Short mmCIF file of C-alpha atoms and ligand atoms in Angstrom, two decimals:
data_model
loop_
_atom_site.label_atom_id
_atom_site.label_comp_id
_atom_site.label_asym_id
_atom_site.label_seq_id
_atom_site.Cartn_x
_atom_site.Cartn_y
_atom_site.Cartn_z
CA UNK R 1 13.75 32.85 -99.64
CA UNK R 2 14.90 30.41 -102.33
CA UNK R 3 12.55 27.59 -102.90
CA UNK R 4 13.65 23.82 -103.59
CA UNK R 5 11.24 23.62 -106.42
CA UNK R 6 8.83 25.86 -108.48
CA UNK R 7 6.16 24.29 -110.63
CA UNK R 8 5.22 26.79 -113.16
CA UNK R 9 2.52 27.05 -115.64
CA UNK R 10 -0.01 24.53 -114.23
CA UNK R 11 -3.79 24.45 -113.90
CA UNK R 12 -4.19 23.88 -110.14
CA UNK R 13 -7.44 21.83 -109.21
CA UNK R 14 -7.96 22.98 -105.73
CA UNK R 15 -10.69 21.21 -103.71
CA UNK R 16 -13.49 23.33 -102.86
CA UNK R 17 -12.05 26.31 -104.67
CA UNK R 18 -11.91 24.96 -108.45
CA UNK R 19 -9.40 25.47 -111.10
CA UNK R 20 -6.67 28.21 -110.48
CA UNK R 21 -4.04 28.99 -113.03
CA UNK R 22 -0.63 29.24 -111.35
CA UNK R 23 2.66 28.18 -109.88
CA UNK R 24 3.25 26.19 -106.68
CA UNK R 25 6.35 26.87 -104.44
CA UNK R 26 7.80 24.07 -102.56
CA UNK R 27 10.41 24.00 -99.72
CA UNK R 28 11.16 21.35 -97.19
CA UNK R 29 8.68 19.06 -98.77
CA UNK R 30 5.72 21.55 -97.87
CA UNK R 31 3.83 23.87 -100.10
CA UNK R 32 4.97 27.36 -99.26
CA UNK R 33 3.25 29.47 -101.83
CA UNK R 34 0.86 29.49 -104.50
CA UNK R 35 1.55 32.46 -107.15
CA UNK R 36 -0.03 33.71 -110.27
CA UNK R 37 3.23 33.65 -112.19
CA UNK R 38 6.85 32.70 -111.73
CA UNK R 39 8.23 36.41 -111.82
CA UNK R 40 10.66 37.21 -109.05
CA UNK R 41 10.52 33.71 -107.33
CA UNK R 42 13.95 32.04 -106.93
CA UNK R 43 13.93 28.23 -106.92
CA UNK R 44 16.76 25.69 -106.99
CA UNK R 45 14.69 23.74 -109.64
CA UNK R 46 11.74 24.85 -111.88
CA UNK R 47 9.49 22.25 -113.60
CA UNK R 48 7.15 23.59 -116.40
CA UNK R 49 3.92 21.78 -116.00
CA UNK R 50 2.89 23.10 -119.54
CA UNK R 51 -0.63 23.76 -118.88
CA UNK R 52 -1.49 20.27 -117.63
CA UNK R 53 -3.62 19.79 -114.54
CA UNK R 54 -2.19 19.77 -111.00
CA UNK R 55 -4.08 17.62 -108.57
CA UNK R 56 -3.54 17.11 -104.78
CA UNK R 57 -1.81 13.71 -104.48
CA UNK R 58 -4.54 10.87 -104.31
CA UNK R 59 -5.47 9.14 -101.16
CA UNK R 60 -6.31 5.59 -101.79
CA UNK R 61 -8.47 4.45 -98.72
CA UNK R 62 -8.35 0.87 -99.68
CA UNK R 63 -5.61 -1.41 -100.54
CA UNK R 64 -4.67 -4.86 -99.22
CA UNK R 65 -0.89 -5.84 -98.79
CA UNK R 66 0.63 -8.67 -97.32
CA UNK R 67 -0.87 -11.64 -99.15
CA UNK R 68 1.54 -14.81 -99.25
CA UNK R 69 3.06 -13.22 -96.24
CA UNK R 70 4.89 -10.66 -98.58
CA UNK R 71 4.13 -7.40 -96.61
CA UNK R 72 7.53 -6.06 -97.13
CA UNK R 73 7.66 -6.78 -100.75
CA UNK R 74 4.23 -5.21 -101.19
CA UNK R 75 5.06 -2.02 -99.45
CA UNK R 76 7.80 -1.58 -101.98
CA UNK R 77 6.26 -2.71 -105.31
CA UNK R 78 2.57 -1.95 -104.53
CA UNK R 79 3.37 1.77 -103.59
CA UNK R 80 5.54 2.11 -106.56
CA UNK R 81 2.34 0.98 -108.69
CA UNK R 82 0.30 3.47 -106.48
CA UNK R 83 2.67 6.29 -107.52
CA UNK R 84 2.39 5.13 -110.90
CA UNK R 85 -1.31 5.97 -110.48
CA UNK R 86 -0.80 9.41 -109.00
CA UNK R 87 -1.60 8.16 -105.47
CA UNK R 88 0.70 9.68 -102.77
CA UNK R 89 -0.90 8.07 -99.58
CA UNK R 90 -2.09 4.56 -99.37
CA UNK R 91 -4.30 3.12 -96.40
CA UNK R 92 -3.80 -0.64 -96.35
CA UNK R 93 -6.20 -2.81 -94.38
CA UNK R 94 -3.81 -4.60 -92.07
CA UNK R 95 -4.40 -8.06 -90.54
CA UNK R 96 -1.92 -10.42 -89.05
CA UNK R 97 -2.03 -13.29 -91.80
CA UNK R 98 -0.17 -15.78 -89.41
CA UNK R 99 -2.15 -14.80 -86.19
CA UNK R 100 -5.35 -13.33 -87.21
CA UNK R 101 -6.62 -13.18 -83.53
CA UNK R 102 -3.53 -11.91 -82.03
CA UNK R 103 -3.15 -8.67 -80.38
CA UNK R 104 -1.05 -6.64 -83.12
CA UNK R 105 2.01 -6.27 -80.78
CA UNK R 106 3.78 -5.83 -84.06
CA UNK R 107 2.49 -2.45 -85.32
CA UNK R 108 5.45 -0.39 -84.19
CA UNK R 109 7.83 -2.75 -86.18
CA UNK R 110 5.61 -2.85 -88.99
CA UNK R 111 5.40 0.97 -89.27
CA UNK R 112 9.32 0.94 -89.36
CA UNK R 113 9.42 -1.85 -91.89
CA UNK R 114 7.00 -0.05 -94.04
CA UNK R 115 8.58 3.07 -93.78
CA UNK R 116 11.99 1.65 -94.87
CA UNK R 117 10.33 0.33 -98.22
CA UNK R 118 7.51 2.38 -99.12
CA UNK R 119 7.56 4.84 -102.10
CA UNK R 120 4.46 6.76 -100.89
CA UNK R 121 3.15 7.89 -97.62
CA UNK R 122 0.74 5.55 -95.75
CA UNK R 123 -1.67 5.08 -92.95
CA UNK R 124 -3.31 2.02 -91.73
CA UNK R 125 -6.65 0.41 -91.01
CA UNK R 126 -6.88 -2.40 -88.47
CA UNK R 127 -8.89 -5.46 -88.79
CA UNK R 128 -10.88 -6.21 -85.53
CA UNK R 129 -12.33 -9.88 -85.41
CA UNK R 130 -12.30 -10.71 -81.64
CA UNK R 131 -13.51 -9.18 -78.44
CA UNK R 132 -10.04 -9.24 -77.10
CA UNK R 133 -8.78 -7.22 -80.08
CA UNK R 134 -11.65 -4.85 -79.62
CA UNK R 135 -10.69 -4.41 -75.98
CA UNK R 136 -7.46 -3.05 -77.27
CA UNK R 137 -8.91 -0.62 -79.71
CA UNK R 138 -8.19 2.37 -77.21
CA UNK R 139 -4.54 1.30 -77.14
CA UNK R 140 -4.24 0.90 -80.93
CA UNK R 141 -5.64 4.48 -81.06
CA UNK R 142 -3.47 6.30 -78.39
CA UNK R 143 -0.32 4.10 -78.89
CA UNK R 144 -0.27 3.43 -82.41
CA UNK R 145 -2.23 6.37 -83.88
CA UNK R 146 -4.74 3.99 -85.56
CA UNK R 147 -8.15 5.77 -86.02
CA UNK R 148 -9.80 3.34 -88.44
CA UNK R 149 -11.02 -0.21 -87.70
CA UNK R 150 -12.28 -2.75 -90.23
CA UNK R 151 -14.98 -5.29 -89.61
CA UNK R 152 -16.32 -8.09 -92.05
CA UNK R 153 -19.91 -8.93 -92.29
CA UNK R 154 -18.69 -11.42 -94.94
CA UNK R 155 -15.81 -13.77 -94.19
CA UNK R 156 -17.24 -15.08 -90.98
CA UNK R 157 -18.23 -18.58 -89.96
CA UNK R 158 -17.51 -21.20 -92.77
CA UNK R 159 -16.65 -18.41 -95.11
CA UNK R 160 -13.89 -17.08 -92.90
CA UNK R 161 -11.60 -20.00 -94.06
CA UNK R 162 -11.50 -18.84 -97.65
CA UNK R 163 -9.12 -16.00 -96.52
CA UNK R 164 -7.69 -17.68 -93.55
CA UNK R 165 -9.52 -15.83 -90.95
CA UNK R 166 -10.05 -18.49 -88.39
CA UNK R 167 -11.39 -17.37 -85.01
CA UNK R 168 -13.62 -14.42 -86.54
CA UNK R 169 -16.34 -13.69 -83.76
CA UNK R 170 -18.23 -11.29 -85.98
CA UNK R 171 -22.09 -11.50 -85.97
CA UNK R 172 -24.62 -8.56 -85.43
CA UNK R 173 -24.01 -8.73 -81.60
CA UNK R 174 -20.27 -8.30 -82.01
CA UNK R 175 -20.73 -5.48 -84.47
CA UNK R 176 -23.16 -3.64 -82.30
CA UNK R 177 -20.78 -3.94 -79.20
CA UNK R 178 -17.87 -2.92 -81.52
CA UNK R 179 -19.70 0.12 -82.81
CA UNK R 180 -20.57 1.08 -79.34
CA UNK R 181 -16.92 0.78 -78.11
CA UNK R 182 -15.69 2.92 -80.94
CA UNK R 183 -18.23 5.52 -80.16
CA UNK R 184 -16.66 5.99 -76.87
CA UNK R 185 -13.34 6.79 -78.54
CA UNK R 186 -13.90 10.08 -80.35
CA UNK R 187 -11.86 10.26 -83.31
CA UNK R 188 -12.13 6.61 -84.41
CA UNK R 189 -14.36 5.33 -87.37
CA UNK R 190 -15.58 1.84 -88.20
CA UNK R 191 -14.97 0.59 -91.72
CA UNK R 192 -17.29 -2.20 -93.05
CA UNK R 193 -17.48 -4.81 -95.72
CA UNK R 194 -21.08 -5.19 -96.03
CA UNK R 195 -22.40 -8.53 -97.53
CA UNK R 196 -25.11 -11.06 -96.25
CA UNK R 197 -22.95 -14.24 -96.00
CA UNK R 198 -25.85 -16.33 -94.89
CA UNK R 199 -27.70 -15.61 -98.23
CA UNK R 200 -24.60 -16.04 -100.19
CA UNK R 201 -23.67 -19.32 -98.62
CA UNK R 202 -27.07 -20.87 -99.38
CA UNK R 203 -26.76 -19.68 -103.07
CA UNK R 204 -23.20 -20.96 -103.42
CA UNK R 205 -24.55 -24.24 -102.15
CA UNK R 206 -27.39 -24.24 -104.87
CA UNK R 207 -25.28 -23.07 -107.78
CA UNK R 208 -22.34 -25.35 -107.07
CA UNK R 209 -24.93 -28.16 -106.75
CA UNK R 210 -26.18 -27.31 -110.26
CA UNK R 211 -22.70 -27.53 -111.69
CA UNK R 212 -22.52 -24.17 -112.62
CA UNK R 213 -19.31 -22.22 -113.04
CA UNK R 214 -18.10 -18.68 -114.48
CA UNK R 215 -17.86 -15.14 -113.52
CA UNK R 216 -21.65 -14.46 -113.97
CA UNK R 217 -22.70 -17.32 -111.53
CA UNK R 218 -20.40 -15.64 -108.96
CA UNK R 219 -22.36 -12.42 -109.24
CA UNK R 220 -25.75 -14.45 -109.12
CA UNK R 221 -24.37 -16.04 -105.61
CA UNK R 222 -24.19 -12.42 -104.31
CA UNK R 223 -27.37 -10.75 -105.60
CA UNK R 224 -27.95 -6.99 -104.87
CA UNK R 225 -29.90 -7.71 -101.88
CA UNK R 226 -27.14 -9.49 -100.11
CA UNK R 227 -25.26 -6.22 -100.24
CA UNK R 228 -27.84 -3.59 -99.54
CA UNK R 229 -29.37 -5.33 -96.79
CA UNK R 230 -26.23 -5.70 -94.93
CA UNK R 231 -25.42 -2.04 -95.90
CA UNK R 232 -28.94 -0.92 -94.37
CA UNK R 233 -28.16 -3.17 -91.29
CA UNK R 234 -24.54 -1.85 -90.77
CA UNK R 235 -25.66 1.69 -91.11
CA UNK R 236 -28.54 1.48 -88.73
CA UNK R 237 -26.37 -0.50 -85.94
CA UNK R 238 -23.58 1.93 -86.16
CA UNK R 239 -25.66 4.92 -86.44
CA UNK R 240 -27.79 3.78 -83.37
CA UNK R 241 -24.56 3.09 -81.41
CA UNK R 242 -23.25 6.63 -82.34
CA UNK R 243 -20.22 5.31 -84.27
CA UNK R 244 -19.03 7.03 -87.39
CA UNK R 245 -19.17 4.45 -90.28
CA UNK R 246 -17.49 4.06 -93.61
CA UNK R 247 -19.00 1.62 -95.80
CA UNK R 248 -16.47 -0.01 -98.10
CA UNK R 249 -16.88 -0.75 -102.05
CA UNK R 250 -20.61 -0.02 -102.71
CA UNK R 251 -21.53 -1.84 -105.86
CA UNK R 252 -25.18 -1.80 -106.04
CA UNK R 253 -27.93 0.97 -107.03
CA UNK R 254 -29.85 -0.11 -103.85
CA UNK R 255 -27.03 0.47 -101.65
CA UNK R 256 -26.79 4.14 -103.04
CA UNK R 257 -30.37 4.34 -102.28
CA UNK R 258 -29.73 3.33 -98.69
CA UNK R 259 -27.09 5.53 -98.13
CA UNK R 260 -29.13 8.54 -99.50
CA UNK R 261 -32.09 7.54 -97.38
CA UNK R 262 -29.86 7.11 -94.09
CA UNK R 263 -27.30 9.99 -94.63
CA UNK R 264 -29.36 12.95 -93.19
CA UNK R 265 -30.33 10.70 -90.10
CA UNK R 266 -26.84 9.40 -89.32
CA UNK R 267 -24.43 12.39 -89.73
CA UNK R 268 -21.12 10.41 -89.69
CA UNK R 269 -21.77 8.15 -92.62
CA UNK R 270 -19.62 7.83 -95.37
CA UNK R 271 -19.32 5.36 -98.43
CA UNK R 272 -16.72 4.30 -101.02
CA UNK R 273 -17.13 2.64 -104.50
CA UNK R 274 -14.32 1.31 -106.63
CA UNK R 275 -13.25 1.76 -110.42
CA UNK R 276 -14.27 -1.79 -111.52
CA UNK R 277 -17.77 -1.19 -110.34
CA UNK R 278 -18.04 2.01 -112.35
CA UNK R 279 -16.89 0.20 -115.73
CA UNK R 280 -17.48 -3.58 -115.77
CA UNK R 281 -20.61 -5.56 -115.68
CA UNK R 282 -21.06 -9.17 -114.65
CA UNK R 283 -21.33 -9.90 -118.29
CA UNK R 284 -17.76 -8.73 -118.99
CA UNK R 285 -15.65 -11.32 -120.74
CA UNK R 286 -13.01 -11.35 -118.26
CA UNK R 287 -13.25 -14.68 -116.63
CA UNK R 288 -11.92 -15.70 -113.19
CA UNK R 289 -9.42 -12.92 -112.93
CA UNK R 290 -12.37 -10.45 -112.32
CA UNK R 291 -13.57 -12.49 -109.40
CA UNK R 292 -14.22 -9.86 -106.66
CA UNK R 293 -16.40 -9.37 -103.62
CA UNK R 294 -18.80 -7.75 -103.83
CA UNK R 295 -19.09 -8.92 -107.36
CA UNK R 296 -19.55 -7.16 -110.64
CA UNK R 297 -23.16 -6.04 -111.21
CA UNK R 298 -25.33 -4.79 -114.08
CA UNK R 299 -25.37 -1.46 -116.09
CA UNK R 300 -28.03 0.07 -114.12
CA UNK R 301 -25.90 -0.19 -111.03
CA UNK R 302 -22.97 1.57 -112.86
CA UNK R 303 -24.93 4.45 -113.84
CA UNK R 304 -26.46 4.68 -110.09
CA UNK R 305 -23.09 4.74 -108.90
CA UNK R 306 -21.74 7.46 -111.12
CA UNK R 307 -24.72 9.40 -110.10
CA UNK R 308 -24.10 8.74 -106.46
CA UNK R 309 -20.69 10.21 -106.91
CA UNK R 310 -21.87 13.30 -108.71
CA UNK R 311 -24.62 13.89 -106.12
CA UNK R 312 -22.23 13.54 -102.99
CA UNK R 313 -23.89 10.37 -101.77
CA UNK R 314 -20.60 8.32 -102.21
CA UNK R 315 -17.86 10.13 -100.80
CA UNK R 316 -14.73 8.36 -102.04
CA UNK R 317 -13.22 5.91 -104.67
CA UNK R 318 -10.72 3.26 -103.49
CA UNK R 319 -9.04 0.66 -105.53
CA UNK R 320 -9.55 -2.31 -103.37
CA UNK R 321 -6.03 -3.13 -104.92
CA UNK R 322 -5.01 -6.62 -104.04
CA UNK R 323 -1.95 -7.95 -105.93
CA UNK R 324 -2.68 -11.51 -106.84
CA UNK R 325 -1.03 -13.71 -109.52
CA UNK R 326 -2.81 -15.21 -112.43
CA UNK R 327 -2.07 -18.66 -110.79
CA UNK R 328 -4.41 -17.62 -107.98
CA UNK R 329 -7.32 -17.48 -110.32
CA UNK R 330 -7.07 -20.74 -112.02
CA UNK R 331 -9.69 -23.42 -111.59
CA UNK R 332 -13.35 -23.12 -111.22
CA UNK R 333 -14.72 -19.72 -110.25
CA UNK R 334 -15.37 -21.20 -106.68
CA UNK R 335 -11.53 -22.01 -106.33
CA UNK R 336 -10.25 -18.68 -107.69
CA UNK R 337 -9.06 -15.85 -105.20
CA UNK R 338 -11.19 -12.85 -105.04
CA UNK R 339 -9.75 -9.45 -105.67
CA UNK R 340 -7.19 -8.08 -108.24
CA UNK R 341 -4.80 -4.98 -108.38
CA UNK R 342 -6.08 -1.74 -109.14
CA UNK R 343 -4.00 1.19 -107.79
CA UNK R 344 -2.16 2.24 -111.03
CA UNK R 345 -5.29 2.42 -113.03
CA UNK R 346 -7.59 3.96 -110.68
CA UNK R 347 -7.22 7.55 -111.69
CA UNK R 348 -7.03 6.80 -115.40
CA UNK R 349 -10.30 4.86 -115.27
CA UNK R 350 -12.12 7.82 -113.48
CA UNK R 351 -10.52 10.43 -115.99
CA UNK R 352 -11.33 8.17 -118.85
CA UNK R 353 -14.94 7.08 -117.93
CA UNK R 354 -15.72 9.88 -115.80
CA UNK R 355 -14.18 13.19 -116.66
CA UNK R 356 -13.73 12.53 -120.49
CA UNK R 357 -17.14 11.19 -120.80
CA UNK R 358 -18.58 14.28 -118.82
CA UNK R 359 -20.19 12.21 -116.07
CA UNK R 360 -18.15 14.06 -113.24
CA UNK R 361 -15.70 17.18 -113.27
CA UNK R 362 -12.17 17.23 -112.44
CA UNK R 363 -13.24 19.16 -109.20
CA UNK R 364 -15.41 16.25 -108.40
CA UNK R 365 -12.27 13.89 -108.78
CA UNK R 366 -10.08 15.72 -106.41
CA UNK R 367 -13.04 15.95 -103.80
CA UNK R 368 -13.62 12.06 -103.84
CA UNK R 369 -9.96 10.86 -104.55
CA UNK R 370 -8.20 13.16 -102.29
CA UNK R 371 -10.06 15.65 -100.17
CA UNK R 372 -12.78 13.54 -98.80
CA UNK R 373 -10.60 10.41 -98.06
CA UNK R 374 -7.99 12.66 -96.35
CA UNK R 375 -10.69 14.26 -94.27
CA UNK R 376 -12.64 10.97 -93.36
CA UNK R 377 -9.38 9.35 -92.23
CA UNK R 378 -7.95 12.26 -90.32
CA UNK R 379 -5.11 13.38 -92.82
CA UNK R 380 -6.46 16.76 -93.56
CA UNK R 381 -5.06 19.35 -94.17
CA UNK R 382 -1.58 17.85 -94.29
CA UNK R 383 -2.84 15.63 -97.12
CA UNK R 384 -5.85 16.15 -99.62
CA UNK R 385 -5.51 19.65 -100.57
CA UNK R 386 -3.28 22.29 -102.33
CA UNK R 387 -2.59 25.02 -99.90
CA UNK R 388 0.22 26.70 -98.19
CA UNK R 389 1.28 24.64 -95.03
CA UNK R 390 0.05 21.23 -96.70
CA UNK R 391 2.61 18.47 -97.87
CA UNK R 392 3.71 18.88 -101.32
CA UNK R 393 1.99 15.83 -102.60
CA UNK R 394 0.88 16.40 -106.08
CA UNK R 395 -0.20 14.55 -109.06
CA UNK R 396 0.14 16.02 -112.59
CA UNK R 397 -2.48 14.69 -115.17
CA UNK R 398 -2.57 14.94 -118.86
CA UNK R 399 -6.34 14.64 -119.71
CA UNK R 400 -5.61 14.15 -123.45
CA UNK R 401 -3.16 11.40 -123.25
CA UNK R 402 -4.65 8.06 -124.52
CA UNK R 403 -2.86 4.92 -123.63
CA UNK R 404 -3.50 1.13 -123.69
CA UNK R 405 -3.35 -0.60 -120.30
CA UNK R 406 -0.49 -3.05 -120.06
CA UNK R 407 -0.12 -4.78 -116.77
CA UNK R 408 3.61 -4.82 -117.56
CA UNK R 409 3.70 -0.85 -117.16
CA UNK R 410 1.70 -0.85 -113.98
CA UNK R 411 4.83 -1.78 -111.74
CA UNK R 412 2.66 -4.12 -109.40
CA UNK R 413 4.01 -7.61 -108.78
CA UNK R 414 0.85 -8.92 -110.07
CA UNK R 415 1.08 -10.39 -113.48
CA UNK R 416 -2.36 -9.14 -115.02
CA UNK R 417 -4.76 -6.38 -114.79
CA UNK R 418 -8.54 -6.50 -115.42
CA UNK R 419 -8.22 -3.35 -117.39
CA UNK R 420 -5.47 -5.02 -119.59
CA UNK R 421 -6.07 -3.91 -123.40
CA UNK R 422 -8.48 -1.16 -122.68
CA UNK R 423 -7.35 2.33 -124.17
CA UNK R 424 -7.94 4.99 -121.33
CA UNK R 425 -7.81 8.66 -122.03
CA UNK R 426 -6.21 10.87 -119.24
CA UNK R 427 -3.21 9.71 -117.06
CA UNK R 428 -1.18 10.80 -114.39
CA UNK R 429 2.20 11.85 -115.63
CA UNK R 430 4.05 12.88 -112.59
CA UNK R 431 3.68 11.86 -108.84
CA UNK R 432 5.31 13.97 -106.17
CA UNK R 433 5.39 12.90 -102.50
CA UNK R 434 6.48 15.57 -100.02
CA UNK R 435 8.06 17.73 -102.69
CA UNK R 436 9.97 14.82 -104.07
CA UNK R 437 9.40 13.49 -107.63
CA UNK R 438 8.48 9.63 -107.48
CA UNK R 439 7.03 9.07 -110.82
CA UNK R 440 7.79 10.84 -113.96
CA UNK R 441 6.21 9.99 -117.33
CA UNK R 442 5.36 6.39 -116.35
CA UNK R 443 8.69 5.72 -114.81
CA UNK R 444 9.64 5.61 -111.11
CA UNK R 445 12.12 8.20 -110.27
CA UNK R 446 12.08 8.08 -106.42
CA UNK R 447 13.42 5.37 -104.16
CA UNK R 448 11.91 2.96 -101.64
CA UNK R 449 12.10 4.13 -98.26
CA UNK R 450 10.85 7.77 -98.84
CA UNK R 451 7.33 6.83 -97.53
CA UNK R 452 6.32 7.78 -93.91
CA UNK R 453 3.47 6.63 -91.81
CA UNK R 454 1.33 9.67 -91.45
CA UNK R 455 -0.17 10.20 -87.97
CA UNK R 456 -3.68 11.26 -87.95
CA UNK R 457 -4.45 15.20 -87.31
CA UNK R 458 -6.24 13.97 -84.14
CA UNK R 459 -3.09 12.18 -82.73
CA UNK R 460 -1.11 15.31 -83.34
CA UNK R 461 -3.26 17.64 -81.26
ZN1 LIG X 1 -11.01 -4.78 -99.76
#
């Protein structure tokens, strides 16, 4: 057999196996062989990895595309930015901006549009905010191949207007109903944004009334308890309903404690954190651009989150990528949009702050950034590992490369990065999606329209 491509001289980081010196053979977009050396193997093209690390392509389980009604543009520019960061599969949270209570009849067209534009592969989470949408979950699962559904504990009532989410029926009653409904569709999973919006709205009123402003105030309006109380409640409601639950973006040490105490009771409980919660405190001199929900916390929270990753209490790292512009961040902290881009810097932050500072190992990185998200969202073993038969989605990493973050290099349509000016050590230098080189030495070499919607393994059976 003549291979399409042979990667030689790499240090493979194989989830659950460890570091393996070797070569990877690729044909038809799949991994067809893993060899100790290149002797006797013929291939159309050979690429020398020069002893750098070869990771399974990252799965970013948490991105937001489509803001300003620019879904098509985002599937192109933001998947390029993702590939820049070593990501080979993104999972956007989809909601219909124009018709938030609609029934998602547009999903087949959306998939076709996204496949015509994306550089990387993708799956989808679907936001459910009405009982009518909930009643259609089975159809979304069987007809559209969607296995993961998102719910907001924040962004309801008065707060829903801040992101144009009118008609959101979410309250504890709705959530418990929703969890019970999904429990009846084996293979589905609920994702939750857990923040207690009643506590937050009352504090916003108080601090706004006192004339306060600034990033620190945003954090003070959303204290740790407004997150961990909701994390506890969401886990309990889902657990009692028998519904698998994925708690997005943990940011507090108490949330990690709640997950730890409930994980043995409720088996199908998964949690995520994001790079910014692992690096910045609420005192960071970043201003409005770093406004995000949940907000930045304190240094004790940062250390607890790293420990949570190391201990296996936190299962994944997602970017919560949202490609806003600087102009969306102007005015008082109350007026600025919440969120910022993060796909392209996600791996570099974790390599720099985590691996190079000896908080976690490279083996842990591939577990929480590739293997676990692929497993949780039913993309494994097609995605999330390096083994014969899997897609040849790979990310080559230079762990000793130091580079200053410049948002211009990150290929997002966004015109800033909260990581701008930081020197990070450890960067992805090549990204390959199904055997095709998409990013090489920081440049995009692939083309839009290579990306595919990845059916979940459950749908394929
Ligand atoms: Zn998000």
